[in-house]
Structures are given as structure tokens and as C-alpha cells.
Amino acid sequence: MTILAHSHTPSTVTPNPAEQRDGITVMIGRCLPGLSPHPTDVWETTDMAPQYHYEALYDPTQITLADAETAVRIALAADGKHVSRFLNEDTPRTMAFTDKVTGQKRPFVCLPGCDMDHRADTNTPTYAEDVYCNIPGGAGSLPLIGSLCDEGLREFTVLGWSINVDPYSTRLGRRMPHVNIEYIDEHYIEDLDPDSLETVIHVLQERVDSLRTAHTQLVALRAAYRNQSAVTA
């Protein structure tokens, strides 16, 4: 695990609103290769000059809750302060937004691991159907040729997936966590519940098993073909 902790003074003569707040904010964020850190958890303490800001960056595949707490305590150690509040990423967080149509406050639960910045939802009136959570699952890519290619080979995204929830969707199935699969560039299998996802996995596994059979057969045929070609040469 890599932990980076630092402090900085406001970048402007007049501090921005975030820098004017009482106390300090310590953010633990994901730091992935080639990407900017994405803050996920927020720790707050008080009685500290607001111009100080600390960040602890970690690999989310290795971090534990205890490690996270230790990281922030290390970041604060120089000032002898302690963490007074922790928002646990492992626990779903309840937020609220102002419905742009009704003007009423409406709650929603943010999924643990969600990479959406919900400040736009919570700080300004928002259409209820536009509020959603997204947990990215990554994707593969393969070079393909065919009618979707302008010319020659083209790299396509294959079997990308994400876990989503749309708490106020007009499609009831989307109001619970579900999986969307990007089968190939911008072509999706959507709104999969656990049983539906299991069916998709079963179909794909059958095709993978078939490809493994093809691989074994191909290795044998190439060896036989090579030997036969050597005899007739």
C-alpha cells in the first residue's frame, strides 16, 4: 500500500469556500495508474487551521478499513490531532437531492464503491430519473474486422460491465442494484438481476469451453499439417 500525505496553503489570496471551512478535510482516494485520484471517503477533524489539507492515496484492491484509519492518523500526526468523524465506504450512504419537478427533498442510497460524484445531484435541483450509482467493472478489448469497422482492423471494447442502481427509474428493475454488460462497443445486455446474470455467464462459459476445444484441436492440426508439409516438400 502506498500512502501519500501532504499539506498545502490556499492557492489564492482569498480562500475558496472549501478552504474557508472550519477544520480540515482529509480525503482518502483511489489512485489508479494513469488516473487522477478519486476521493471516496471523507474524514474530518476540528481545531486546525483551515488552510491545511491532507490526502492519503491508496490502492483500493489492497486497502482495509484499519489501514485507512491508520493512514489518516499518520497524515494528522504532525499536528497532534485526531479524526473525529469517518464516513465508511463499506456502508451505503443515504443522501438527499431536490427534485427538479416537485421541489421536494428526496433521499437515495449511494452504493459502496460508487464512482459517481453526487455533488451535482445534492447541490442543485435534479430530475429524479437522472440520479444513479455506478460501480465500474472494467472491460477487455479485441481487434475485430467487419461491417462496424471503417477500414481494416479496429479495437473494440468487449465484455465490459458495471453495477448500477437507478433509485427513481420508471423501470422498476433498475431500482435495485443490477448489472449492465457492454457486450461489444456500445451494445449492451442491460438490467441483469443475479439470476439473469447467471444465465449470461452460463452461455458465455459454454462458448469459452467450446473455444478451448477449438484451441486443443488447432494445436493438433497445426502440428499434423506441419509434419505433412515437411514430408511432401
GROMACS .gro file of C-alpha atoms in nm:
model
  233
    1MET     CA    1   0.000   0.000   0.000
    2THR     CA    2   0.129   0.348  -0.085
    3ILE     CA    3   0.025   0.639   0.132
    4LEU     CA    4   0.088   1.000   0.035
    5ALA     CA    5   0.014   1.272   0.288
    6HIS     CA    6   0.080   1.641   0.246
    7SER     CA    7  -0.049   1.984   0.339
    8HIS     CA    8  -0.089   2.295   0.132
    9THR     CA    9  -0.192   2.656   0.176
   10PRO     CA   10  -0.475   2.816  -0.023
   11SER     CA   11  -0.382   2.873  -0.386
   12THR     CA   12  -0.549   3.214  -0.394
   13VAL     CA   13  -0.530   3.524  -0.179
   14THR     CA   14  -0.900   3.483  -0.098
   15PRO     CA   15  -0.960   3.120   0.004
   16ASN     CA   16  -1.232   2.940  -0.186
   17PRO     CA   17  -1.535   2.814   0.013
   18ALA     CA   18  -1.380   2.471   0.066
   19GLU     CA   19  -1.070   2.634   0.215
   20GLN     CA   20  -1.271   2.870   0.436
   21ARG     CA   21  -1.447   2.593   0.624
   22ASP     CA   22  -1.371   2.527   0.987
   23GLY     CA   23  -1.126   2.248   1.049
   24ILE     CA   24  -0.966   2.038   0.780
   25THR     CA   25  -1.078   1.772   0.540
   26VAL     CA   26  -0.870   1.462   0.487
   27MET     CA   27  -0.957   1.261   0.179
   28ILE     CA   28  -0.867   0.903   0.108
   29GLY     CA   29  -0.889   0.846  -0.264
   30ARG     CA   30  -0.833   0.579  -0.523
   31CYS     CA   31  -0.507   0.626  -0.710
   32LEU     CA   32  -0.504   0.410  -1.023
   33PRO     CA   33  -0.223   0.404  -1.282
   34GLY     CA   34  -0.254   0.698  -1.520
   35LEU     CA   35  -0.561   0.841  -1.348
   36SER     CA   36  -0.620   1.125  -1.108
   37PRO     CA   37  -0.715   1.026  -0.751
   38HIS     CA   38  -1.087   0.992  -0.694
   39PRO     CA   39  -1.193   1.078  -0.337
   40THR     CA   40  -1.420   0.817  -0.187
   41ASP     CA   41  -1.408   0.858   0.189
   42VAL     CA   42  -1.402   1.178   0.391
   43TRP     CA   43  -1.254   1.223   0.736
   44GLU     CA   44  -1.299   1.546   0.928
   45THR     CA   45  -1.134   1.692   1.235
   46THR     CA   46  -1.164   2.030   1.403
   47ASP     CA   47  -0.942   2.288   1.573
   48MET     CA   48  -0.696   2.301   1.289
   49ALA     CA   49  -0.609   2.588   1.059
   50PRO     CA   50  -0.838   2.555   0.755
   51GLN     CA   51  -0.554   2.617   0.511
   52TYR     CA   52  -0.422   2.266   0.570
   53HIS     CA   53  -0.544   1.987   0.352
   54TYR     CA   54  -0.421   1.629   0.368
   55GLU     CA   55  -0.469   1.345   0.123
   56ALA     CA   56  -0.399   0.976   0.167
   57LEU     CA   57  -0.399   0.780  -0.157
   58TYR     CA   58  -0.426   0.405  -0.173
   59ASP     CA   59  -0.473   0.108  -0.399
   60PRO     CA   60  -0.839   0.005  -0.338
   61THR     CA   61  -0.757  -0.360  -0.405
   62GLN     CA   62  -0.523  -0.368  -0.104
   63ILE     CA   63  -0.666  -0.122   0.147
   64THR     CA   64  -0.853  -0.226   0.460
   65LEU     CA   65  -1.061  -0.014   0.692
   66ALA     CA   66  -0.791  -0.035   0.960
   67ASP     CA   67  -0.526   0.070   0.706
   68ALA     CA   68  -0.738   0.366   0.604
   69GLU     CA   69  -0.774   0.488   0.960
   70THR     CA   70  -0.402   0.445   1.018
   71ALA     CA   71  -0.323   0.638   0.700
   72VAL     CA   72  -0.524   0.939   0.807
   73ARG     CA   73  -0.389   0.933   1.160
   74ILE     CA   74  -0.038   0.937   1.011
   75ALA     CA   75  -0.135   1.235   0.798
   76LEU     CA   76  -0.259   1.422   1.105
   77ALA     CA   77   0.017   1.312   1.342
   78ALA     CA   78   0.235   1.617   1.284
   79ASP     CA   79  -0.037   1.838   1.427
   80GLY     CA   80  -0.123   1.602   1.711
   81LYS     CA   81  -0.489   1.593   1.611
   82HIS     CA   82  -0.731   1.304   1.590
   83VAL     CA   83  -1.000   1.201   1.350
   84SER     CA   84  -1.342   1.294   1.481
   85ARG     CA   85  -1.568   1.164   1.204
   86PHE     CA   86  -1.541   0.891   0.942
   87LEU     CA   87  -1.778   0.815   0.657
   88ASN     CA   88  -1.728   0.443   0.594
   89GLU     CA   89  -1.721   0.346   0.225
   90ASP     CA   90  -1.822  -0.008   0.318
   91THR     CA   91  -2.158   0.120   0.443
   92PRO     CA   92  -2.420   0.255   0.199
   93ARG     CA   93  -2.463   0.628   0.250
   94THR     CA   94  -2.802   0.796   0.246
   95MET     CA   95  -2.810   1.127   0.060
   96ALA     CA   96  -3.082   1.364  -0.050
   97PHE     CA   97  -3.147   1.580  -0.354
   98THR     CA   98  -3.407   1.838  -0.450
   99ASP     CA   99  -3.649   1.705  -0.710
  100LYS     CA  100  -3.645   1.949  -1.001
  101VAL     CA  101  -4.012   1.878  -1.079
  102THR     CA  102  -4.171   1.878  -0.733
  103GLY     CA  103  -3.919   2.085  -0.538
  104GLN     CA  104  -3.925   1.825  -0.262
  105LYS     CA  105  -3.625   1.665  -0.095
  106ARG     CA  106  -3.590   1.301  -0.194
  107PRO     CA  107  -3.350   1.051  -0.037
  108PHE     CA  108  -3.136   0.793  -0.212
  109VAL     CA  109  -2.876   0.540  -0.104
  110CYS     CA  110  -2.530   0.557  -0.262
  111LEU     CA  111  -2.381   0.214  -0.328
  112PRO     CA  112  -2.045   0.133  -0.165
  113GLY     CA  113  -1.782   0.158  -0.437
  114CYS     CA  114  -1.983   0.404  -0.647
  115ASP     CA  115  -1.757   0.628  -0.857
  116MET     CA  116  -2.017   0.898  -0.923
  117ASP     CA  117  -1.963   1.247  -0.787
  118HIS     CA  118  -2.307   1.313  -0.638
  119ARG     CA  119  -2.239   1.676  -0.554
  120ALA     CA  120  -2.416   1.781  -0.873
  121ASP     CA  121  -2.719   1.580  -0.756
  122THR     CA  122  -2.723   1.707  -0.399
  123ASN     CA  123  -2.621   2.070  -0.458
  124THR     CA  124  -2.862   2.162  -0.737
  125PRO     CA  125  -3.220   2.063  -0.827
  126THR     CA  126  -3.209   1.739  -1.024
  127TYR     CA  127  -3.451   1.525  -1.221
  128ALA     CA  128  -3.514   1.213  -1.011
  129GLU     CA  129  -3.456   0.977  -1.303
  130ASP     CA  130  -3.109   1.126  -1.356
  131VAL     CA  131  -2.984   1.011  -1.014
  132TYR     CA  132  -2.796   0.683  -1.029
  133CYS     CA  133  -2.495   0.498  -0.889
  134ASN     CA  134  -2.223   0.328  -1.091
  135ILE     CA  135  -1.961   0.074  -0.985
  136PRO     CA  136  -1.726   0.017  -1.281
  137GLY     CA  137  -1.605  -0.334  -1.355
  138GLY     CA  138  -1.359  -0.269  -1.635
  139ALA     CA  139  -1.357  -0.417  -1.984
  140GLY     CA  140  -1.143  -0.606  -2.230
  141SER     CA  141  -1.067  -0.522  -2.591
  142LEU     CA  142  -1.007  -0.719  -2.910
  143PRO     CA  143  -0.920  -0.623  -3.270
  144LEU     CA  144  -1.216  -0.700  -3.498
  145ILE     CA  145  -1.295  -0.661  -3.865
  146GLY     CA  146  -1.641  -0.634  -4.018
  147SER     CA  147  -1.927  -0.403  -4.106
  148LEU     CA  148  -1.873  -0.187  -3.797
  149CYS     CA  149  -1.514  -0.111  -3.899
  150ASP     CA  150  -1.444   0.188  -4.124
  151GLU     CA  151  -1.132   0.028  -4.267
  152GLY     CA  152  -0.924  -0.269  -4.162
  153LEU     CA  153  -0.899  -0.388  -3.805
  154ARG     CA  154  -1.049  -0.184  -3.525
  155GLU     CA  155  -1.013  -0.227  -3.150
  156PHE     CA  156  -1.347  -0.290  -2.981
  157THR     CA  157  -1.444  -0.296  -2.617
  158VAL     CA  158  -1.570  -0.641  -2.520
  159LEU     CA  159  -1.747  -0.771  -2.211
  160GLY     CA  160  -1.731  -0.456  -2.006
  161TRP     CA  161  -1.964  -0.444  -1.708
  162SER     CA  162  -2.086  -0.217  -1.433
  163ILE     CA  163  -2.315  -0.246  -1.133
  164ASN     CA  164  -2.578   0.026  -1.127
  165VAL     CA  165  -2.882   0.136  -0.937
  166ASP     CA  166  -3.133   0.399  -1.053
  167PRO     CA  167  -3.346   0.457  -0.742
  168TYR     CA  168  -3.617   0.660  -0.917
  169SER     CA  169  -3.617   0.492  -1.258
  170THR     CA  170  -3.953   0.438  -1.428
  171ARG     CA  171  -3.828   0.082  -1.497
  172LEU     CA  172  -3.878  -0.095  -1.165
  173GLY     CA  173  -3.598  -0.346  -1.223
  174ARG     CA  174  -3.346  -0.063  -1.221
  175ARG     CA  175  -3.440   0.050  -0.872
  176MET     CA  176  -3.239  -0.238  -0.726
  177PRO     CA  177  -2.868  -0.296  -0.792
  178HIS     CA  178  -2.826  -0.464  -1.131
  179VAL     CA  179  -2.553  -0.537  -1.383
  180ASN     CA  180  -2.518  -0.387  -1.730
  181ILE     CA  181  -2.285  -0.567  -1.970
  182GLU     CA  182  -2.127  -0.390  -2.267
  183TYR     CA  183  -2.106  -0.700  -2.487
  184ILE     CA  184  -1.925  -0.511  -2.760
  185ASP     CA  185  -1.876  -0.137  -2.821
  186GLU     CA  186  -2.199   0.037  -2.717
  187HIS     CA  187  -2.409  -0.280  -2.748
  188TYR     CA  188  -2.546  -0.380  -2.410
  189ILE     CA  189  -2.719  -0.652  -2.214
  190GLU     CA  190  -2.900  -0.444  -1.955
  191ASP     CA  191  -3.072  -0.465  -1.618
  192LEU     CA  192  -2.948  -0.809  -1.514
  193ASP     CA  193  -3.055  -0.938  -1.175
  194PRO     CA  194  -2.846  -1.219  -1.018
  195ASP     CA  195  -3.042  -1.497  -1.193
  196SER     CA  196  -3.025  -1.326  -1.533
  197LEU     CA  197  -2.653  -1.261  -1.490
  198GLU     CA  198  -2.602  -1.628  -1.405
  199THR     CA  199  -2.774  -1.721  -1.732
  200VAL     CA  200  -2.546  -1.491  -1.931
  201ILE     CA  201  -2.240  -1.632  -1.753
  202HIS     CA  202  -2.355  -1.986  -1.836
  203VAL     CA  203  -2.394  -1.905  -2.207
  204LEU     CA  204  -2.055  -1.733  -2.221
  205GLN     CA  205  -1.889  -2.016  -2.029
  206GLU     CA  206  -2.023  -2.267  -2.281
  207ARG     CA  207  -1.869  -2.063  -2.563
  208VAL     CA  208  -1.538  -2.030  -2.376
  209ASP     CA  209  -1.533  -2.408  -2.323
  210SER     CA  210  -1.600  -2.452  -2.694
  211LEU     CA  211  -1.310  -2.220  -2.777
  212ARG     CA  212  -1.083  -2.424  -2.551
  213THR     CA  213  -1.181  -2.731  -2.752
  214ALA     CA  214  -1.102  -2.539  -3.069
  215HIS     CA  215  -0.763  -2.442  -2.925
  216THR     CA  216  -0.673  -2.805  -2.850
  217GLN     CA  217  -0.788  -2.912  -3.194
  218LEU     CA  218  -0.600  -2.627  -3.361
  219VAL     CA  219  -0.271  -2.714  -3.189
  220ALA     CA  220  -0.301  -3.078  -3.301
  221LEU     CA  221  -0.399  -2.987  -3.658
  222ARG     CA  222  -0.115  -2.740  -3.698
  223ALA     CA  223   0.137  -2.997  -3.577
  224ALA     CA  224   0.000  -3.259  -3.817
  225TYR     CA  225  -0.012  -3.011  -4.104
  226ARG     CA  226   0.346  -2.900  -4.038
  227ASN     CA  227   0.466  -3.260  -4.035
  228GLN     CA  228   0.279  -3.346  -4.355
  229SER     CA  229   0.414  -3.036  -4.529
  230ALA     CA  230   0.769  -3.139  -4.434
  231VAL     CA  231   0.715  -3.485  -4.585
  232THR     CA  232   0.581  -3.355  -4.917
  233ALA     CA  233   0.837  -3.074  -4.950
   0.00000   0.00000   0.00000
